[in-house]
XYZ file of C-alpha atoms in Angstrom:
533
model
C 19.447 19.582 14.481
C 19.202 19.300 18.217
C 15.988 19.695 20.127
C 14.513 23.139 19.372
C 14.970 25.754 22.029
C 12.994 28.907 22.604
C 14.548 31.897 20.884
C 15.041 35.369 22.307
C 12.187 37.648 23.237
C 12.274 39.521 19.916
C 11.336 36.289 18.070
C 7.739 35.962 16.958
C 5.524 33.112 18.052
C 2.074 31.815 17.300
C -0.346 29.586 19.136
C -3.554 27.892 18.062
C -5.513 30.492 19.988
C -4.108 33.490 18.126
C -3.387 31.886 14.759
C -4.496 34.228 11.940
C -7.892 33.386 10.491
C -6.577 33.329 6.926
C -4.074 30.690 7.909
C -6.736 28.411 9.338
C -8.454 28.418 5.955
C -5.358 27.223 4.142
C -6.012 23.749 2.732
C -3.832 20.797 3.580
C -3.632 20.001 -0.132
C -1.700 23.263 -0.505
C 0.636 22.145 2.262
C 1.167 18.781 0.645
C 1.951 20.388 -2.712
C 4.876 22.326 -1.262
C 3.552 25.776 -2.136
C 2.457 27.939 0.774
C 3.122 31.195 2.587
C 2.757 31.159 6.341
C 3.445 34.051 8.690
C 4.104 33.446 12.389
C 3.116 36.115 14.864
C 1.739 36.512 18.355
C 3.131 35.584 21.744
C 2.690 32.366 23.689
C 0.667 32.538 26.854
C 3.649 31.214 28.786
C 6.916 29.429 28.204
C 7.061 25.642 28.673
C 9.816 24.079 30.706
C 10.668 20.621 31.936
C 8.645 21.073 35.103
C 5.568 20.888 32.857
C 6.285 17.268 31.981
C 4.104 14.735 33.742
C 6.615 11.998 32.919
C 9.150 10.742 35.430
C 12.339 11.673 33.580
C 14.525 9.424 35.759
C 12.433 6.425 34.776
C 12.096 7.435 31.147
C 15.820 8.097 30.764
C 17.068 5.101 32.737
C 20.228 3.411 31.580
C 19.202 0.601 29.284
C 21.194 -0.333 26.250
C 18.040 -1.066 24.327
C 19.522 -0.437 20.890
C 22.357 -2.938 21.300
C 20.057 -5.581 22.783
C 17.550 -5.160 19.972
C 20.295 -5.518 17.381
C 21.475 -8.710 19.062
C 17.952 -10.144 18.966
C 17.517 -9.246 15.304
C 20.860 -10.822 14.483
C 19.939 -13.983 16.359
C 16.608 -14.174 14.533
C 18.202 -13.520 11.177
C 16.666 -10.081 10.719
C 17.412 -8.145 7.578
C 19.696 -5.146 7.585
C 19.538 -2.556 4.839
C 23.054 -1.720 3.723
C 22.076 0.856 1.118
C 20.273 3.822 2.618
C 19.760 5.643 -0.664
C 16.316 6.106 -2.182
C 15.495 3.027 -4.254
C 15.026 3.648 -7.958
C 12.644 0.699 -8.268
C 9.542 -0.152 -6.309
C 9.974 -1.050 -2.680
C 10.048 -4.608 -1.465
C 6.874 -6.712 -1.645
C 5.419 -7.595 1.751
C 4.053 -11.105 2.181
C 2.687 -13.564 4.713
C 1.848 -17.285 4.838
C 4.098 -18.262 1.944
C 4.415 -22.042 1.518
C 7.581 -23.752 2.850
C 10.671 -23.614 0.638
C 9.007 -21.016 -1.562
C 11.215 -19.600 -4.336
C 10.489 -16.565 -6.446
C 10.327 -16.857 -10.238
C 12.742 -14.441 -11.910
C 12.492 -15.558 -15.559
C 9.985 -16.727 -18.173
C 11.573 -20.124 -18.712
C 8.457 -21.837 -17.299
C 6.373 -20.860 -20.351
C 5.305 -23.360 -22.982
C 6.779 -22.563 -26.442
C 3.326 -21.688 -27.812
C 2.915 -19.068 -25.085
C 6.525 -17.866 -24.883
C 6.525 -16.706 -28.510
C 3.649 -14.315 -27.741
C 5.702 -12.273 -25.254
C 8.834 -11.801 -27.361
C 10.002 -8.304 -28.397
C 7.950 -7.007 -31.295
C 4.780 -8.834 -30.258
C 1.609 -7.092 -29.103
C 2.407 -7.930 -25.472
C 6.138 -7.841 -24.808
C 7.040 -8.905 -21.261
C 10.376 -7.582 -20.031
C 11.977 -8.331 -16.654
C 9.397 -9.591 -14.189
C 8.196 -7.035 -11.659
C 8.687 -7.842 -7.936
C 5.029 -8.721 -7.367
C 4.957 -10.972 -10.438
C 7.947 -12.943 -9.154
C 5.817 -14.009 -6.173
C 2.554 -14.532 -8.058
C 3.839 -16.855 -10.795
C 4.978 -19.778 -8.567
C 1.752 -19.570 -6.551
C -0.343 -19.955 -9.715
C 1.865 -22.728 -11.096
C 1.467 -24.750 -7.886
C -2.229 -23.824 -7.516
C -2.105 -21.930 -4.209
C -4.864 -19.513 -3.220
C -3.550 -15.989 -2.665
C -4.333 -12.295 -2.472
C -2.272 -9.897 -4.602
C -2.664 -6.276 -3.592
C -0.851 -3.378 -5.237
C -1.153 -0.077 -7.102
C -1.974 0.247 -10.774
C 0.982 -0.716 -12.930
C 2.471 -3.179 -10.432
C 1.805 -6.121 -12.783
C -1.052 -7.825 -10.923
C -3.145 -8.906 -13.926
C -0.220 -9.992 -16.096
C 1.296 -11.660 -13.030
C -1.466 -14.259 -12.842
C -2.390 -14.439 -16.557
C 1.102 -15.539 -17.661
C 1.167 -18.710 -15.522
C -2.604 -19.235 -15.824
C -2.578 -19.353 -19.635
C 0.465 -21.611 -19.427
C -1.398 -23.991 -17.065
C -4.432 -24.051 -19.360
C -2.222 -25.052 -22.291
C -0.828 -27.906 -20.186
C -4.321 -29.029 -19.171
C -5.424 -28.891 -22.799
C -2.706 -31.354 -23.760
C -3.956 -33.930 -21.233
C -7.617 -33.076 -21.612
C -10.127 -35.613 -20.330
C -12.671 -37.013 -22.759
C -16.129 -35.527 -22.370
C -15.081 -32.343 -20.543
C -17.544 -29.510 -21.079
C -16.779 -27.016 -18.347
C -13.909 -24.523 -18.261
C -10.700 -24.879 -16.298
C -10.683 -21.220 -15.197
C -13.270 -18.574 -14.336
C -12.299 -14.893 -14.159
C -14.855 -12.472 -12.718
C -14.610 -8.683 -12.574
C -16.734 -5.895 -11.150
C -16.596 -3.540 -14.141
C -16.762 -4.264 -17.852
C -13.825 -1.908 -18.466
C -11.626 -4.335 -16.556
C -13.161 -7.149 -18.581
C -12.008 -5.451 -21.800
C -8.493 -5.049 -20.407
C -8.302 -8.730 -19.464
C -9.681 -9.747 -22.859
C -6.904 -7.789 -24.583
C -4.175 -9.395 -22.452
C -5.550 -12.916 -22.855
C -5.902 -12.500 -26.619
C -2.264 -11.394 -26.766
C -1.060 -14.360 -24.701
C -3.213 -17.030 -26.362
C -2.302 -16.322 -29.991
C -1.446 -19.601 -31.740
C -2.738 -21.783 -28.895
C -5.817 -24.010 -29.004
C -7.434 -22.440 -25.946
C -11.127 -21.599 -26.313
C -12.098 -18.426 -24.460
C -15.584 -17.139 -23.754
C -16.174 -13.483 -22.851
C -19.629 -12.125 -22.207
C -20.920 -8.682 -21.218
C -24.282 -7.766 -19.734
C -25.436 -6.342 -23.072
C -24.462 -9.503 -24.924
C -26.274 -11.578 -22.333
C -29.500 -9.666 -22.924
C -29.333 -10.362 -26.668
C -28.118 -13.943 -26.388
C -30.232 -16.846 -27.607
C -27.569 -19.476 -28.185
C -23.797 -19.935 -28.256
C -21.576 -22.003 -30.575
C -21.869 -25.703 -29.811
C -18.737 -27.010 -31.488
C -16.091 -26.382 -28.849
C -15.275 -27.114 -25.253
C -14.536 -23.901 -23.351
C -11.281 -23.542 -21.418
C -11.707 -20.065 -19.929
C -14.788 -18.001 -19.058
C -14.435 -14.297 -18.287
C -17.346 -12.049 -17.268
C -18.499 -9.721 -14.541
C -19.822 -11.387 -11.407
C -23.272 -9.944 -12.068
C -23.290 -11.341 -15.618
C -22.333 -14.848 -14.483
C -25.109 -14.890 -11.892
C -27.681 -13.378 -14.267
C -26.777 -15.906 -16.971
C -27.566 -18.792 -14.661
C -30.810 -17.216 -13.478
C -31.839 -16.473 -17.045
C -31.325 -19.943 -18.479
C -31.588 -22.282 -15.504
C -35.357 -22.719 -15.440
C -35.787 -22.830 -19.209
C -36.347 -26.119 -21.009
C -35.541 -24.656 -24.421
C -32.846 -26.787 -26.069
C -30.662 -23.892 -27.149
C -30.847 -22.247 -23.755
C -30.002 -25.515 -22.069
C -26.938 -25.743 -24.276
C -25.897 -22.229 -23.290
C -25.769 -23.404 -19.695
C -23.894 -26.520 -20.679
C -21.414 -24.434 -22.686
C -20.216 -22.831 -19.463
C -20.060 -26.157 -17.683
C -23.509 -26.499 -16.149
C -26.522 -28.717 -16.551
C -30.209 -27.753 -16.457
C -31.488 -27.378 -12.929
C -28.026 -26.775 -11.414
C -26.301 -23.461 -10.716
C -22.784 -23.746 -12.180
C -21.338 -27.186 -11.418
C -17.942 -26.452 -12.927
C -16.650 -29.965 -12.463
C -13.205 -29.347 -13.959
C -12.672 -25.868 -12.555
C -9.094 -25.355 -11.317
C -8.916 -21.571 -10.857
C -11.331 -18.829 -9.814
C -9.928 -15.312 -10.213
C -11.717 -12.455 -8.429
C -10.534 -9.207 -10.018
C -11.104 -5.713 -8.556
C -11.573 -7.198 -5.103
C -11.053 -3.774 -3.521
C -14.676 -3.034 -4.523
C -15.879 -5.883 -2.282
C -16.444 -3.755 0.793
C -19.180 -4.239 3.367
C -22.712 -3.874 1.878
C -21.342 -3.243 -1.633
C -23.037 -4.441 -4.825
C -19.926 -6.385 -5.754
C -20.045 -8.296 -2.490
C -23.692 -9.207 -3.099
C -22.788 -10.530 -6.558
C -19.856 -12.501 -5.167
C -22.025 -13.990 -2.414
C -24.408 -15.265 -5.094
C -21.446 -16.594 -7.071
C -20.041 -18.264 -3.952
C -23.339 -20.069 -3.418
C -23.319 -21.264 -7.026
C -19.766 -22.568 -6.769
C -20.419 -24.225 -3.400
C -22.988 -26.507 -5.013
C -20.325 -27.815 -7.396
C -18.404 -29.418 -4.504
C -15.026 -28.402 -5.925
C -11.943 -26.806 -4.372
C -10.293 -24.578 -6.968
C -7.431 -22.212 -6.247
C -8.778 -18.721 -5.566
C -6.850 -15.676 -6.761
C -7.964 -12.328 -5.315
C -6.656 -9.222 -7.092
C -7.021 -5.876 -5.329
C -5.801 -2.342 -5.739
C -4.453 -0.417 -2.772
C -7.144 1.142 -0.644
C -7.461 2.944 2.658
C -7.895 1.004 5.918
C -11.360 2.548 6.286
C -12.511 1.206 2.896
C -10.725 -2.123 3.035
C -12.410 -5.107 1.411
C -14.164 -7.709 3.551
C -11.325 -10.000 4.637
C -13.606 -12.486 6.383
C -15.612 -12.966 3.194
C -12.400 -13.713 1.305
C -11.634 -16.524 3.757
C -15.184 -17.859 3.548
C -15.058 -17.985 -0.218
C -11.694 -19.727 -0.526
C -12.183 -22.095 2.447
C -8.409 -22.504 2.599
C -5.307 -20.678 3.773
C -4.571 -17.613 1.664
C -1.101 -16.290 0.890
C -1.024 -12.490 1.058
C 1.144 -10.333 -1.216
C 1.196 -6.540 -0.981
C 3.195 -4.353 -3.334
C 3.773 -0.865 -1.870
C 2.916 2.243 -3.859
C 5.471 3.710 -6.217
C 7.437 6.790 -5.245
C 5.102 8.920 -7.345
C 2.398 8.349 -4.725
C 4.307 10.189 -1.983
C 3.478 13.802 -1.197
C 6.161 15.772 0.647
C 5.894 19.228 2.200
C 8.621 21.250 3.922
C 7.249 23.485 6.689
C 9.201 26.600 7.792
C 9.794 27.103 11.526
C 11.629 29.815 13.436
C 11.108 28.749 17.060
C 10.149 25.869 19.283
C 6.568 27.037 19.269
C 6.467 26.994 15.486
C 7.379 23.304 15.524
C 4.734 22.522 18.128
C 2.027 24.553 16.418
C 2.560 22.794 13.100
C 2.129 19.403 14.800
C -0.998 20.554 16.628
C -2.451 22.028 13.488
C -1.811 18.885 11.431
C -3.098 16.452 14.059
C -5.453 18.407 16.321
C -6.776 21.202 14.118
C -10.476 21.889 13.619
C -12.061 19.307 11.372
C -8.910 17.177 11.170
C -9.459 13.422 11.153
C -6.308 11.873 12.591
C -4.662 9.432 10.216
C -2.276 6.657 11.188
C 0.712 8.884 11.945
C 4.342 8.708 13.009
C 6.006 11.801 14.493
C 9.810 11.726 14.690
C 12.137 13.762 16.914
C 15.728 13.484 18.153
C 15.658 13.389 21.948
C 13.427 11.324 24.262
C 12.399 14.380 26.271
C 11.078 16.015 23.092
C 9.186 12.809 22.299
C 7.621 12.819 25.776
C 6.649 16.479 25.519
C 5.005 15.982 22.126
C 3.068 12.978 23.390
C 1.849 14.933 26.406
C 0.787 17.894 24.273
C -1.127 15.695 21.826
C -2.796 13.810 24.668
C -3.970 17.096 26.176
C -5.508 17.895 22.773
C -7.434 14.583 22.859
C -5.299 12.986 20.154
C -4.766 9.277 21.041
C -0.963 9.074 21.245
C 1.808 6.843 22.526
C 5.565 7.385 22.719
C 8.500 5.155 21.803
C 12.181 5.879 22.481
C 15.425 3.936 22.314
C 15.628 4.158 26.115
C 12.476 2.076 26.575
C 12.635 -1.574 27.561
C 11.682 -4.298 25.110
C 8.382 -4.845 26.910
C 7.558 -1.150 26.705
C 8.458 -1.109 23.024
C 6.215 -4.083 22.305
C 3.350 -2.521 24.240
C 3.706 0.819 22.421
C 3.811 -0.841 19.020
C 0.829 -3.036 19.929
C -1.290 -0.037 20.924
C -0.338 1.730 17.717
C -0.766 -1.333 15.525
C -4.271 -2.019 16.858
C -5.098 1.693 16.461
C -5.869 2.199 20.135
C -3.420 5.055 19.583
C -3.461 6.426 16.049
C -0.332 8.538 16.608
C 3.032 7.265 17.777
C 5.787 9.739 18.651
C 9.261 8.238 18.399
C 12.898 9.215 18.286
C 14.976 8.518 15.191
C 16.888 5.717 16.912
C 13.613 3.780 17.220
C 12.753 4.132 13.539
C 13.544 0.492 12.795
C 10.826 -0.668 15.202
C 8.044 1.028 13.236
C 7.445 -1.749 10.731
C 3.788 -2.474 11.226
C 0.445 -1.675 9.645
C -0.826 1.388 7.842
C 1.264 4.551 7.986
C -0.426 7.377 6.144
C 1.387 10.390 7.558
C 4.991 10.831 8.653
C 5.896 14.083 10.422
C 9.504 15.069 11.036
C 9.195 17.346 14.053
C 12.833 18.280 13.495
C 15.603 17.167 11.201
C 17.767 14.352 12.589
C 21.049 15.137 14.327
C 22.728 12.684 11.977
C 23.061 13.078 8.233
C 19.546 13.545 6.885
C 20.358 11.721 3.648
C 21.114 8.545 5.627
C 17.406 8.344 6.552
C 16.078 8.622 2.995
C 15.217 4.971 2.488
C 13.882 4.424 6.005
C 11.499 7.367 5.690
C 10.187 6.153 2.349
C 9.720 2.592 3.582
C 8.096 3.774 6.800
C 5.417 5.641 4.860
C 4.828 2.810 2.394
C 3.395 0.094 4.598
C 0.183 -1.274 3.107
C -1.384 2.069 2.326
C -2.403 4.024 -0.730
C -1.945 7.693 0.181
C 1.245 8.821 1.884
C 2.301 12.202 3.198
C 5.600 13.340 4.654
C 5.838 16.686 6.454
C 9.358 17.968 7.161
C 9.741 20.824 9.645
C 12.778 22.928 8.845
C 14.141 25.609 11.158
C 15.002 28.502 8.857
C 17.895 29.601 11.105
C 19.361 26.394 12.531
C 19.017 24.074 9.536
C 20.892 26.050 6.877
C 23.425 23.253 6.412
C 20.665 20.685 5.845
C 18.647 22.694 3.337
C 20.388 21.099 0.351
C 19.700 17.594 1.745
C 15.979 18.364 2.066
C 15.931 19.818 -1.456
C 17.625 16.720 -2.862
C 15.179 14.488 -0.986
C 12.220 16.291 -2.543
C 13.837 16.321 -5.979
C 14.430 12.572 -5.825
C 10.739 12.091 -5.116
C 9.840 14.484 -7.932
C 8.238 16.950 -5.516
C 8.185 20.749 -5.858
C 10.085 22.447 -3.048
C 9.257 25.875 -1.572
C 11.319 29.000 -2.118
C 12.435 29.291 1.499
C 14.580 26.150 1.129
C 16.361 27.612 -1.859
C 16.931 30.847 0.052
C 18.359 28.860 2.976
C 20.727 27.077 0.617
C 21.960 30.387 -0.808
C 22.464 31.824 2.679
C 24.456 28.757 3.696
C 26.628 28.949 0.591
C 27.215 32.656 1.167
C 28.283 32.073 4.778
C 30.489 29.055 4.067
C 34.309 29.440 4.481
C 34.925 28.765 0.786
C 32.599 31.577 -0.170
C 34.305 33.905 2.308
C 37.749 33.031 0.887
C 36.600 33.824 -2.641
C 35.416 37.235 -1.589
């Protein structure tokens, strides 16, 4: 679809000033679900034309083969090029930073010791099939004892991804165990006891038939505890952060023999915090709860102080779910705790996490009013947003209109110079401008930071299906809640209705009736249909 043009005088329009009151009460959740009825009426105060633009069109549209130059730079730097533009059936690619040199992913389970490998065979309680993308990165990092952060949605394999190599490492350590060792090799802390139960189940499944000694303790068990078995050396301790800290505080000052032995059973001595002399791994589960001023952070600070007194340098593994940028965990605290460089792995959400809505439009003003309502409506908190259009002049007009509505915006087109592109992306990446308006030819440049909302101001002039993968990847960068709004002109986009329907079907989204009606109208007006009649 080309840039929308104003229709004839008998078309109906609406503006924010005369928008029906019932419409303003319509929830955005209804829009995201795909079910809505919206009537457009009213007249604009005046028509907009190119004389309204404050941009110098000669400068903005100068001859600059930006696209070809950018491709040449990407080729010279070895940039990736996606050959298949279809919607991926599996999860999208894992994003990473600070990987060690010559890093290689692990694609099989051939690293497992025989005693562990037999516990993941088909028919066992925990059968591990093909490794998930995130697990392929996590396993080598654990095996070589690197500190890292693994961030991803539920079901992305985070917990199993570190437990498989961790249990395997503990079996290896057990075989070369040093005489007199009392403390564990690994400490796993959680925020909730529900997560503790889940980890206990997985570890029990993986450790069957091995000689590993595991110690799990809940807050309730700690309250009732008077002594622990004294016959074994522990290999793995798993508890909530609060329980670990409370256990030390409870037994540290006591001179009772049994209580002293409880401390020693987790690797400490009376009068010390937790000098885990042989500790190799510290796993911090549910790290997304470690936000500023949270209870979990207070518990982890106390734990950090206890571990600091041990004068050890274990590998730290931080496991986090996906969260919003506003509620992100304390990254500086993560660095303070590990005291080393941290590899970062982020698995994007699955396709089920995407919400798509198709919005009906019948004029240029309909397109503009939808954008203004989504980004500048009453009570709307602007999310990190990308708005896409075909032509640079439409991009400039949208940016101007949003700026006049006090929405921090920046534009990006394929006609811009490399310096202008870098500046626009920098402003958007640092959230000085929360909205970036771009043309479709600049879509490849938008590969940074959180993208929570993607708005298609108009369908692309090219085949819409060729943008499927790019649109999904664009709205999957490091975030947890994604929305895609597609504006469809009910008169001009008849031929593309089926492509939009297929896009929503592939993402398992309900599509509104007006798209189906557009498809029927297109089929009825097609030459083949006319020949049959």
